[in-house]
Amino acid sequence: GQQVKQSSPSLTVQEGGISILNCDYENDMFDYFAWYKKYPDNSPTLLISVRSNVDKREDGRLTVFLNKSGKHFSLHITASQPEDTAVYLCAAGEGGGSNYKLTFGKGTLLTVTP
Amino acid sequence: GALVYQYPRRTICKSGTSMRMECQAVGFQATSVAWYRQSPQKTFELIALSTVNSAIKYEQNFTQEKFPISHPNLSFSSMTVLNAYLEDRGLYLCGARDTPSGNTLYFGEGSRLIVV
């Protein structure tokens, strides 16, 4: 089954509001958690990430929350803007060196309406 | 900054023929390259991980015989889809890591395979 799940394929938020994107995972070996942003016909780009020893990380309007016991992490985008409209992919990583593996969710399409 | 160029962006190939895609890292050394496929159902599947000076590791359901990969140096990798059929269609993405201990993947823009 899917090891990394984004249960909401889409989310619509009004400009200025908070966008909350969620991700659940199954594998206890994941120790790295990331959010990538993807515009149509563009490559996924890393937005923000945390390692498993941290439960929260802020970067400007972005905050990642990690709940290890619940196997869940989320991305909060404050003061959402129309330019934030894109597909957001969560990803979880395990291993290192030549054994490193990053597993992605299917993505959530965030639409920020003016 | 780290950039990854991937080409071709789109290929239409006849069923049973092959498609080769290339991935070029610019501005950093791609110590490892991960090849993914995004299916029409949107699932991102890891095909294989190629690390310089290590054997290429293929995920379950993907084989070297079907998806041969070359990673001859720290700036270039290529993958071929041999004998492509309908189930092989999708967006193929290469993601490169700049250090053996790094977690960030820098992605190319993807090569879309359409099989007719």
mmCIF file of N, CA and C in Angstrom, chain A:
data_model
loop_
_atom_site.group_PDB
_atom_site.id
_atom_site.type_symbol
_atom_site.label_atom_id
_atom_site.label_comp_id
_atom_site.label_asym_id
_atom_site.label_seq_id
_atom_site.Cartn_x
_atom_site.Cartn_y
_atom_site.Cartn_z
ATOM 1 N N GLY A 1 0.815 -1.203 0.000
ATOM 2 C CA GLY A 1 0.000 0.000 0.000
ATOM 3 C C GLY A 1 0.852 1.258 0.000
ATOM 4 N N GLN A 2 0.181 2.352 -0.078
ATOM 5 C CA GLN A 2 0.892 3.618 -0.115
ATOM 6 C C GLN A 2 1.517 3.921 1.223
ATOM 7 N N GLN A 3 2.784 4.235 1.257
ATOM 8 C CA GLN A 3 3.461 4.515 2.509
ATOM 9 C C GLN A 3 3.274 5.962 2.947
ATOM 10 N N VAL A 4 3.037 6.832 1.989
ATOM 11 C CA VAL A 4 2.842 8.255 2.291
ATOM 12 C C VAL A 4 1.533 8.678 1.633
ATOM 13 N N LYS A 5 0.614 9.185 2.434
ATOM 14 C CA LYS A 5 -0.728 9.456 1.918
ATOM 15 C C LYS A 5 -1.139 10.900 2.124
ATOM 16 N N GLN A 6 -1.656 11.486 1.074
ATOM 17 C CA GLN A 6 -2.295 12.788 1.177
ATOM 18 C C GLN A 6 -3.766 12.547 0.866
ATOM 19 N N SER A 7 -4.584 12.604 1.876
ATOM 20 C CA SER A 7 -5.975 12.185 1.714
ATOM 21 C C SER A 7 -6.814 13.197 0.955
ATOM 22 N N SER A 8 -6.378 14.448 0.926
ATOM 23 C CA SER A 8 -7.149 15.460 0.208
ATOM 24 C C SER A 8 -6.500 15.749 -1.138
ATOM 25 N N PRO A 9 -7.154 15.401 -2.238
ATOM 26 C CA PRO A 9 -6.563 15.706 -3.541
ATOM 27 C C PRO A 9 -6.593 17.194 -3.857
ATOM 28 N N SER A 10 -7.490 17.927 -3.191
ATOM 29 C CA SER A 10 -7.562 19.355 -3.481
ATOM 30 C C SER A 10 -8.024 20.120 -2.254
ATOM 31 N N LEU A 11 -7.685 21.422 -2.255
ATOM 32 C CA LEU A 11 -8.047 22.317 -1.151
ATOM 33 C C LEU A 11 -8.181 23.715 -1.733
ATOM 34 N N THR A 12 -9.255 24.403 -1.359
ATOM 35 C CA THR A 12 -9.441 25.787 -1.798
ATOM 36 C C THR A 12 -9.482 26.694 -0.583
ATOM 37 N N VAL A 13 -8.698 27.758 -0.636
ATOM 38 C CA VAL A 13 -8.587 28.692 0.482
ATOM 39 C C VAL A 13 -8.716 30.109 -0.073
ATOM 40 N N GLN A 14 -9.325 30.963 0.696
ATOM 41 C CA GLN A 14 -9.456 32.354 0.261
ATOM 42 C C GLN A 14 -8.150 33.108 0.559
ATOM 43 N N GLU A 15 -7.855 34.071 -0.278
ATOM 44 C CA GLU A 15 -6.652 34.890 -0.096
ATOM 45 C C GLU A 15 -6.623 35.475 1.307
ATOM 46 N N GLY A 16 -5.454 35.375 1.945
ATOM 47 C CA GLY A 16 -5.304 35.887 3.302
ATOM 48 C C GLY A 16 -5.533 34.837 4.376
ATOM 49 N N GLY A 17 -6.123 33.728 4.007
ATOM 50 C CA GLY A 17 -6.423 32.673 4.976
ATOM 51 C C GLY A 17 -5.233 31.747 5.195
ATOM 52 N N ILE A 18 -5.433 30.770 6.075
ATOM 53 C CA ILE A 18 -4.380 29.779 6.358
ATOM 54 C C ILE A 18 -4.682 28.509 5.569
ATOM 55 N N SER A 19 -3.704 28.053 4.824
ATOM 56 C CA SER A 19 -3.822 26.779 4.106
ATOM 57 C C SER A 19 -3.167 25.702 4.963
ATOM 58 N N ILE A 20 -3.883 24.619 5.172
ATOM 59 C CA ILE A 20 -3.342 23.511 5.965
ATOM 60 C C ILE A 20 -3.362 22.250 5.108
ATOM 61 N N LEU A 21 -2.184 21.735 4.853
ATOM 62 C CA LEU A 21 -2.039 20.548 4.020
ATOM 63 C C LEU A 21 -1.546 19.411 4.900
ATOM 64 N N ASN A 22 -2.138 18.258 4.734
ATOM 65 C CA ASN A 22 -1.860 17.136 5.629
ATOM 66 C C ASN A 22 -1.250 15.933 4.929
ATOM 67 N N CYS A 23 -0.467 15.190 5.695
ATOM 68 C CA CYS A 23 0.198 14.007 5.158
ATOM 69 C C CYS A 23 0.305 12.955 6.255
ATOM 70 N N ASP A 24 -0.045 11.730 5.943
ATOM 71 C CA ASP A 24 0.092 10.609 6.870
ATOM 72 C C ASP A 24 1.086 9.598 6.316
ATOM 73 N N TYR A 25 1.785 8.934 7.199
ATOM 74 C CA TYR A 25 2.742 7.939 6.726
ATOM 75 C C TYR A 25 2.657 6.681 7.565
ATOM 76 N N GLU A 26 3.237 5.609 7.045
ATOM 77 C CA GLU A 26 3.127 4.319 7.724
ATOM 78 C C GLU A 26 4.461 3.791 8.234
ATOM 79 N N ASN A 27 5.528 4.163 7.599
ATOM 80 C CA ASN A 27 6.831 3.551 7.868
ATOM 81 C C ASN A 27 7.529 4.217 9.047
ATOM 82 N N ASP A 28 7.783 3.458 10.105
ATOM 83 C CA ASP A 28 8.469 3.982 11.290
ATOM 84 C C ASP A 28 9.915 4.371 11.009
ATOM 85 N N MET A 29 10.461 3.914 9.905
ATOM 86 C CA MET A 29 11.862 4.193 9.609
ATOM 87 C C MET A 29 12.069 5.575 8.974
ATOM 88 N N PHE A 30 10.987 6.232 8.595
ATOM 89 C CA PHE A 30 11.149 7.566 8.024
ATOM 90 C C PHE A 30 11.721 8.501 9.085
ATOM 91 N N ASP A 31 12.754 9.263 8.707
ATOM 92 C CA ASP A 31 13.337 10.203 9.660
ATOM 93 C C ASP A 31 13.526 11.592 9.067
ATOM 94 N N TYR A 32 12.955 11.796 7.914
ATOM 95 C CA TYR A 32 13.071 13.078 7.225
ATOM 96 C C TYR A 32 11.740 13.338 6.544
ATOM 97 N N PHE A 33 11.228 14.572 6.691
ATOM 98 C CA PHE A 33 9.885 14.878 6.196
ATOM 99 C C PHE A 33 9.930 16.215 5.466
ATOM 100 N N ALA A 34 9.362 16.229 4.270
ATOM 101 C CA ALA A 34 9.519 17.409 3.428
ATOM 102 C C ALA A 34 8.239 17.737 2.674
ATOM 103 N N TRP A 35 8.139 18.987 2.279
ATOM 104 C CA TRP A 35 7.071 19.436 1.395
ATOM 105 C C TRP A 35 7.698 20.034 0.141
ATOM 106 N N TYR A 36 7.214 19.562 -1.014
ATOM 107 C CA TYR A 36 7.634 20.083 -2.300
ATOM 108 C C TYR A 36 6.448 20.784 -2.948
ATOM 109 N N LYS A 37 6.757 21.766 -3.778
ATOM 110 C CA LYS A 37 5.727 22.517 -4.501
ATOM 111 C C LYS A 37 5.923 22.270 -5.986
ATOM 112 N N LYS A 38 4.825 22.052 -6.684
ATOM 113 C CA LYS A 38 4.936 21.782 -8.117
ATOM 114 C C LYS A 38 3.900 22.578 -8.894
ATOM 115 N N TYR A 39 4.396 23.434 -9.799
ATOM 116 C CA TYR A 39 3.520 24.100 -10.741
ATOM 117 C C TYR A 39 3.341 23.171 -11.943
ATOM 118 N N PRO A 40 2.237 23.347 -12.702
ATOM 119 C CA PRO A 40 2.059 22.533 -13.918
ATOM 120 C C PRO A 40 3.256 22.682 -14.845
ATOM 121 N N ASP A 41 3.711 21.586 -15.406
ATOM 122 C CA ASP A 41 4.823 21.575 -16.361
ATOM 123 C C ASP A 41 6.122 22.091 -15.760
ATOM 124 N N ASN A 42 6.219 22.072 -14.462
ATOM 125 C CA ASN A 42 7.477 22.452 -13.808
ATOM 126 C C ASN A 42 7.919 21.354 -12.862
ATOM 127 N N SER A 43 9.171 21.420 -12.476
ATOM 128 C CA SER A 43 9.695 20.385 -11.593
ATOM 129 C C SER A 43 9.283 20.638 -10.141
ATOM 130 N N PRO A 44 9.129 19.577 -9.338
ATOM 131 C CA PRO A 44 8.887 19.763 -7.905
ATOM 132 C C PRO A 44 10.088 20.458 -7.275
ATOM 133 N N THR A 45 9.799 21.401 -6.390
ATOM 134 C CA THR A 45 10.862 22.160 -5.725
ATOM 135 C C THR A 45 10.670 22.077 -4.224
ATOM 136 N N LEU A 46 11.753 21.820 -3.501
ATOM 137 C CA LEU A 46 11.669 21.717 -2.047
ATOM 138 C C LEU A 46 11.259 23.054 -1.434
ATOM 139 N N LEU A 47 10.245 22.987 -0.560
ATOM 140 C CA LEU A 47 9.791 24.186 0.151
ATOM 141 C C LEU A 47 10.397 24.248 1.551
ATOM 142 N N ILE A 48 10.215 23.164 2.285
ATOM 143 C CA ILE A 48 10.629 23.149 3.684
ATOM 144 C C ILE A 48 10.709 21.695 4.126
ATOM 145 N N SER A 49 11.595 21.429 5.093
ATOM 146 C CA SER A 49 11.738 20.051 5.560
ATOM 147 C C SER A 49 12.140 20.037 7.030
ATOM 148 N N VAL A 50 11.916 18.889 7.681
ATOM 149 C CA VAL A 50 12.357 18.692 9.061
ATOM 150 C C VAL A 50 12.912 17.289 9.213
ATOM 151 N N ARG A 51 13.789 17.118 10.180
ATOM 152 C CA ARG A 51 14.226 15.793 10.558
ATOM 153 C C ARG A 51 13.355 15.328 11.729
ATOM 154 N N SER A 52 13.440 14.066 12.045
ATOM 155 C CA SER A 52 12.503 13.484 13.006
ATOM 156 C C SER A 52 12.722 13.949 14.432
ATOM 157 N N ASN A 53 13.842 14.593 14.731
ATOM 158 C CA ASN A 53 14.099 15.047 16.092
ATOM 159 C C ASN A 53 13.520 16.439 16.353
ATOM 160 N N VAL A 54 12.788 16.950 15.377
ATOM 161 C CA VAL A 54 12.179 18.278 15.496
ATOM 162 C C VAL A 54 10.689 18.126 15.257
ATOM 163 N N ASP A 55 9.841 18.803 16.022
ATOM 164 C CA ASP A 55 8.405 18.652 15.779
ATOM 165 C C ASP A 55 7.774 19.875 15.121
ATOM 166 N N LYS A 56 8.600 20.899 14.896
ATOM 167 C CA LYS A 56 8.055 22.097 14.256
ATOM 168 C C LYS A 56 9.195 22.888 13.637
ATOM 169 N N ARG A 57 8.918 23.429 12.465
ATOM 170 C CA ARG A 57 9.908 24.306 11.850
ATOM 171 C C ARG A 57 9.189 25.397 11.078
ATOM 172 N N GLU A 58 9.633 26.634 11.312
ATOM 173 C CA GLU A 58 9.021 27.776 10.627
ATOM 174 C C GLU A 58 9.995 28.388 9.644
ATOM 175 N N ASP A 59 9.442 28.846 8.521
ATOM 176 C CA ASP A 59 10.250 29.577 7.555
ATOM 177 C C ASP A 59 9.319 30.565 6.865
ATOM 178 N N GLY A 60 9.338 31.793 7.346
ATOM 179 C CA GLY A 60 8.451 32.799 6.771
ATOM 180 C C GLY A 60 6.990 32.435 6.981
ATOM 181 N N ARG A 61 6.238 32.341 5.908
ATOM 182 C CA ARG A 61 4.810 32.002 6.014
ATOM 183 C C ARG A 61 4.568 30.507 6.154
ATOM 184 N N LEU A 62 5.621 29.730 6.073
ATOM 185 C CA LEU A 62 5.492 28.273 6.097
ATOM 186 C C LEU A 62 5.860 27.711 7.466
ATOM 187 N N THR A 63 5.066 26.759 7.930
ATOM 188 C CA THR A 63 5.399 26.014 9.144
ATOM 189 C C THR A 63 5.102 24.542 8.898
ATOM 190 N N VAL A 64 6.067 23.693 9.245
ATOM 191 C CA VAL A 64 5.848 22.248 9.217
ATOM 192 C C VAL A 64 5.658 21.771 10.644
ATOM 193 N N PHE A 65 4.623 20.974 10.853
ATOM 194 C CA PHE A 65 4.387 20.336 12.149
ATOM 195 C C PHE A 65 4.543 18.829 11.952
ATOM 196 N N LEU A 66 5.321 18.216 12.848
ATOM 197 C CA LEU A 66 5.520 16.773 12.774
ATOM 198 C C LEU A 66 4.978 16.123 14.038
ATOM 199 N N ASN A 67 4.116 15.149 13.865
ATOM 200 C CA ASN A 67 3.556 14.377 14.978
ATOM 201 C C ASN A 67 3.981 12.930 14.776
ATOM 202 N N LYS A 68 5.099 12.557 15.368
ATOM 203 C CA LYS A 68 5.661 11.226 15.127
ATOM 204 C C LYS A 68 4.768 10.122 15.672
ATOM 205 N N SER A 69 4.211 10.335 16.851
ATOM 206 C CA SER A 69 3.377 9.275 17.423
ATOM 207 C C SER A 69 2.146 9.031 16.562
ATOM 208 N N GLY A 70 1.633 10.100 15.942
ATOM 209 C CA GLY A 70 0.466 9.962 15.074
ATOM 210 C C GLY A 70 0.827 9.673 13.628
ATOM 211 N N LYS A 71 2.120 9.632 13.321
ATOM 212 C CA LYS A 71 2.611 9.407 11.957
ATOM 213 C C LYS A 71 1.953 10.381 10.995
ATOM 214 N N HIS A 72 2.075 11.632 11.334
ATOM 215 C CA HIS A 72 1.386 12.671 10.576
ATOM 216 C C HIS A 72 2.253 13.922 10.542
ATOM 217 N N PHE A 73 2.292 14.577 9.405
ATOM 218 C CA PHE A 73 2.905 15.891 9.365
ATOM 219 C C PHE A 73 2.086 16.795 8.451
ATOM 220 N N SER A 74 2.217 18.076 8.718
ATOM 221 C CA SER A 74 1.386 19.024 7.988
ATOM 222 C C SER A 74 2.189 20.268 7.619
ATOM 223 N N LEU A 75 1.662 20.975 6.638
ATOM 224 C CA LEU A 75 2.233 22.240 6.197
ATOM 225 C C LEU A 75 1.169 23.314 6.366
ATOM 226 N N HIS A 76 1.520 24.361 7.097
ATOM 227 C CA HIS A 76 0.627 25.498 7.260
ATOM 228 C C HIS A 76 1.208 26.670 6.487
ATOM 229 N N ILE A 77 0.371 27.266 5.664
ATOM 230 C CA ILE A 77 0.781 28.459 4.922
ATOM 231 C C ILE A 77 -0.108 29.601 5.402
ATOM 232 N N THR A 78 0.486 30.569 6.057
ATOM 233 C CA THR A 78 -0.305 31.711 6.537
ATOM 234 C C THR A 78 -0.368 32.781 5.445
ATOM 235 N N ALA A 79 -1.360 33.649 5.578
ATOM 236 C CA ALA A 79 -1.542 34.753 4.608
ATOM 237 C C ALA A 79 -1.441 34.220 3.181
ATOM 238 N N SER A 80 -2.246 33.213 2.888
ATOM 239 C CA SER A 80 -2.188 32.557 1.581
ATOM 240 C C SER A 80 -2.458 33.552 0.451
ATOM 241 N N GLN A 81 -1.704 33.364 -0.632
ATOM 242 C CA GLN A 81 -1.795 34.265 -1.783
ATOM 243 C C GLN A 81 -2.118 33.466 -3.038
ATOM 244 N N PRO A 82 -2.715 34.124 -4.040
ATOM 245 C CA PRO A 82 -3.007 33.403 -5.298
ATOM 246 C C PRO A 82 -1.765 32.735 -5.888
ATOM 247 N N GLU A 83 -0.585 33.329 -5.683
ATOM 248 C CA GLU A 83 0.655 32.735 -6.209
ATOM 249 C C GLU A 83 1.006 31.416 -5.514
ATOM 250 N N ASP A 84 0.361 31.131 -4.384
ATOM 251 C CA ASP A 84 0.597 29.862 -3.697
ATOM 252 C C ASP A 84 -0.143 28.709 -4.378
ATOM 253 N N THR A 85 -1.001 29.040 -5.324
ATOM 254 C CA THR A 85 -1.754 28.006 -6.037
ATOM 255 C C THR A 85 -0.795 27.089 -6.784
ATOM 256 N N ALA A 86 -0.836 25.792 -6.425
ATOM 257 C CA ALA A 86 0.083 24.804 -6.992
ATOM 258 C C ALA A 86 -0.275 23.445 -6.401
ATOM 259 N N VAL A 87 0.401 22.410 -6.853
ATOM 260 C CA VAL A 87 0.290 21.095 -6.230
ATOM 261 C C VAL A 87 1.376 20.984 -5.160
ATOM 262 N N TYR A 88 1.000 20.547 -3.974
ATOM 263 C CA TYR A 88 1.933 20.384 -2.871
ATOM 264 C C TYR A 88 2.109 18.885 -2.599
ATOM 265 N N LEU A 89 3.343 18.459 -2.678
ATOM 266 C CA LEU A 89 3.676 17.046 -2.482
ATOM 267 C C LEU A 89 4.378 16.873 -1.148
ATOM 268 N N CYS A 90 3.877 15.967 -0.323
ATOM 269 C CA CYS A 90 4.633 15.647 0.874
ATOM 270 C C CYS A 90 5.550 14.475 0.559
ATOM 271 N N ALA A 91 6.654 14.395 1.281
ATOM 272 C CA ALA A 91 7.623 13.333 1.040
ATOM 273 C C ALA A 91 8.261 12.939 2.352
ATOM 274 N N ALA A 92 8.576 11.669 2.483
ATOM 275 C CA ALA A 92 9.248 11.170 3.679
ATOM 276 C C ALA A 92 10.463 10.362 3.258
ATOM 277 N N GLY A 93 11.563 10.542 3.992
ATOM 278 C CA GLY A 93 12.815 9.890 3.620
ATOM 279 C C GLY A 93 13.318 8.939 4.687
ATOM 280 N N GLU A 94 14.045 7.935 4.234
ATOM 281 C CA GLU A 94 14.666 6.968 5.138
ATOM 282 C C GLU A 94 16.002 6.552 4.564
ATOM 283 N N GLY A 95 16.841 6.016 5.444
ATOM 284 C CA GLY A 95 18.136 5.520 4.979
ATOM 285 C C GLY A 95 19.120 6.650 4.719
ATOM 286 N N GLY A 96 20.301 6.274 4.276
ATOM 287 C CA GLY A 96 21.326 7.253 3.964
ATOM 288 C C GLY A 96 22.272 6.719 2.921
ATOM 289 N N GLY A 97 23.118 7.629 2.401
ATOM 290 C CA GLY A 97 24.066 7.224 1.381
ATOM 291 C C GLY A 97 23.365 6.614 0.191
ATOM 292 N N SER A 98 23.873 5.475 -0.255
ATOM 293 C CA SER A 98 23.273 4.824 -1.417
ATOM 294 C C SER A 98 21.960 4.127 -1.078
ATOM 295 N N ASN A 99 21.586 4.116 0.190
ATOM 296 C CA ASN A 99 20.313 3.510 0.600
ATOM 297 C C ASN A 99 19.223 4.536 0.844
ATOM 298 N N TYR A 100 19.517 5.795 0.590
ATOM 299 C CA TYR A 100 18.531 6.848 0.851
ATOM 300 C C TYR A 100 17.354 6.699 -0.104
ATOM 301 N N LYS A 101 16.162 6.865 0.451
ATOM 302 C CA LYS A 101 14.956 6.724 -0.368
ATOM 303 C C LYS A 101 13.938 7.767 0.065
ATOM 304 N N LEU A 102 13.417 8.526 -0.881
ATOM 305 C CA LEU A 102 12.408 9.551 -0.610
ATOM 306 C C LEU A 102 11.106 9.105 -1.253
ATOM 307 N N THR A 103 10.075 8.981 -0.435
ATOM 308 C CA THR A 103 8.778 8.500 -0.910
ATOM 309 C C THR A 103 7.784 9.649 -0.895
ATOM 310 N N PHE A 104 7.053 9.823 -2.001
ATOM 311 C CA PHE A 104 6.134 10.936 -2.160
ATOM 312 C C PHE A 104 4.680 10.515 -2.002
ATOM 313 N N GLY A 105 3.853 11.487 -1.568
ATOM 314 C CA GLY A 105 2.417 11.331 -1.644
ATOM 315 C C GLY A 105 1.944 11.706 -3.038
ATOM 316 N N LYS A 106 0.625 11.605 -3.250
ATOM 317 C CA LYS A 106 0.090 11.891 -4.579
ATOM 318 C C LYS A 106 -0.072 13.380 -4.832
ATOM 319 N N GLY A 107 -0.027 14.161 -3.780
ATOM 320 C CA GLY A 107 -0.145 15.594 -3.963
ATOM 321 C C GLY A 107 -1.525 16.134 -3.621
ATOM 322 N N THR A 108 -1.558 17.393 -3.204
ATOM 323 C CA THR A 108 -2.804 18.123 -2.962
ATOM 324 C C THR A 108 -2.753 19.397 -3.775
ATOM 325 N N LEU A 109 -3.780 19.609 -4.593
ATOM 326 C CA LEU A 109 -3.845 20.846 -5.372
ATOM 327 C C LEU A 109 -4.434 21.943 -4.503
ATOM 328 N N LEU A 110 -3.631 22.924 -4.182
ATOM 329 C CA LEU A 110 -4.090 24.078 -3.400
ATOM 330 C C LEU A 110 -4.468 25.191 -4.371
ATOM 331 N N THR A 111 -5.679 25.701 -4.209
ATOM 332 C CA THR A 111 -6.126 26.843 -4.996
ATOM 333 C C THR A 111 -6.444 27.971 -4.046
ATOM 334 N N VAL A 112 -5.780 29.098 -4.210
ATOM 335 C CA VAL A 112 -6.033 30.271 -3.383
ATOM 336 C C VAL A 112 -6.801 31.270 -4.230
ATOM 337 N N THR A 113 -8.011 31.563 -3.794
ATOM 338 C CA THR A 113 -8.886 32.435 -4.580
ATOM 339 C C THR A 113 -8.781 33.879 -4.090
ATOM 340 N N PRO A 114 -8.772 34.828 -5.013
ATOM 341 C CA PRO A 114 -8.671 36.252 -4.624
ATOM 342 C C PRO A 114 -9.897 36.698 -3.829
#
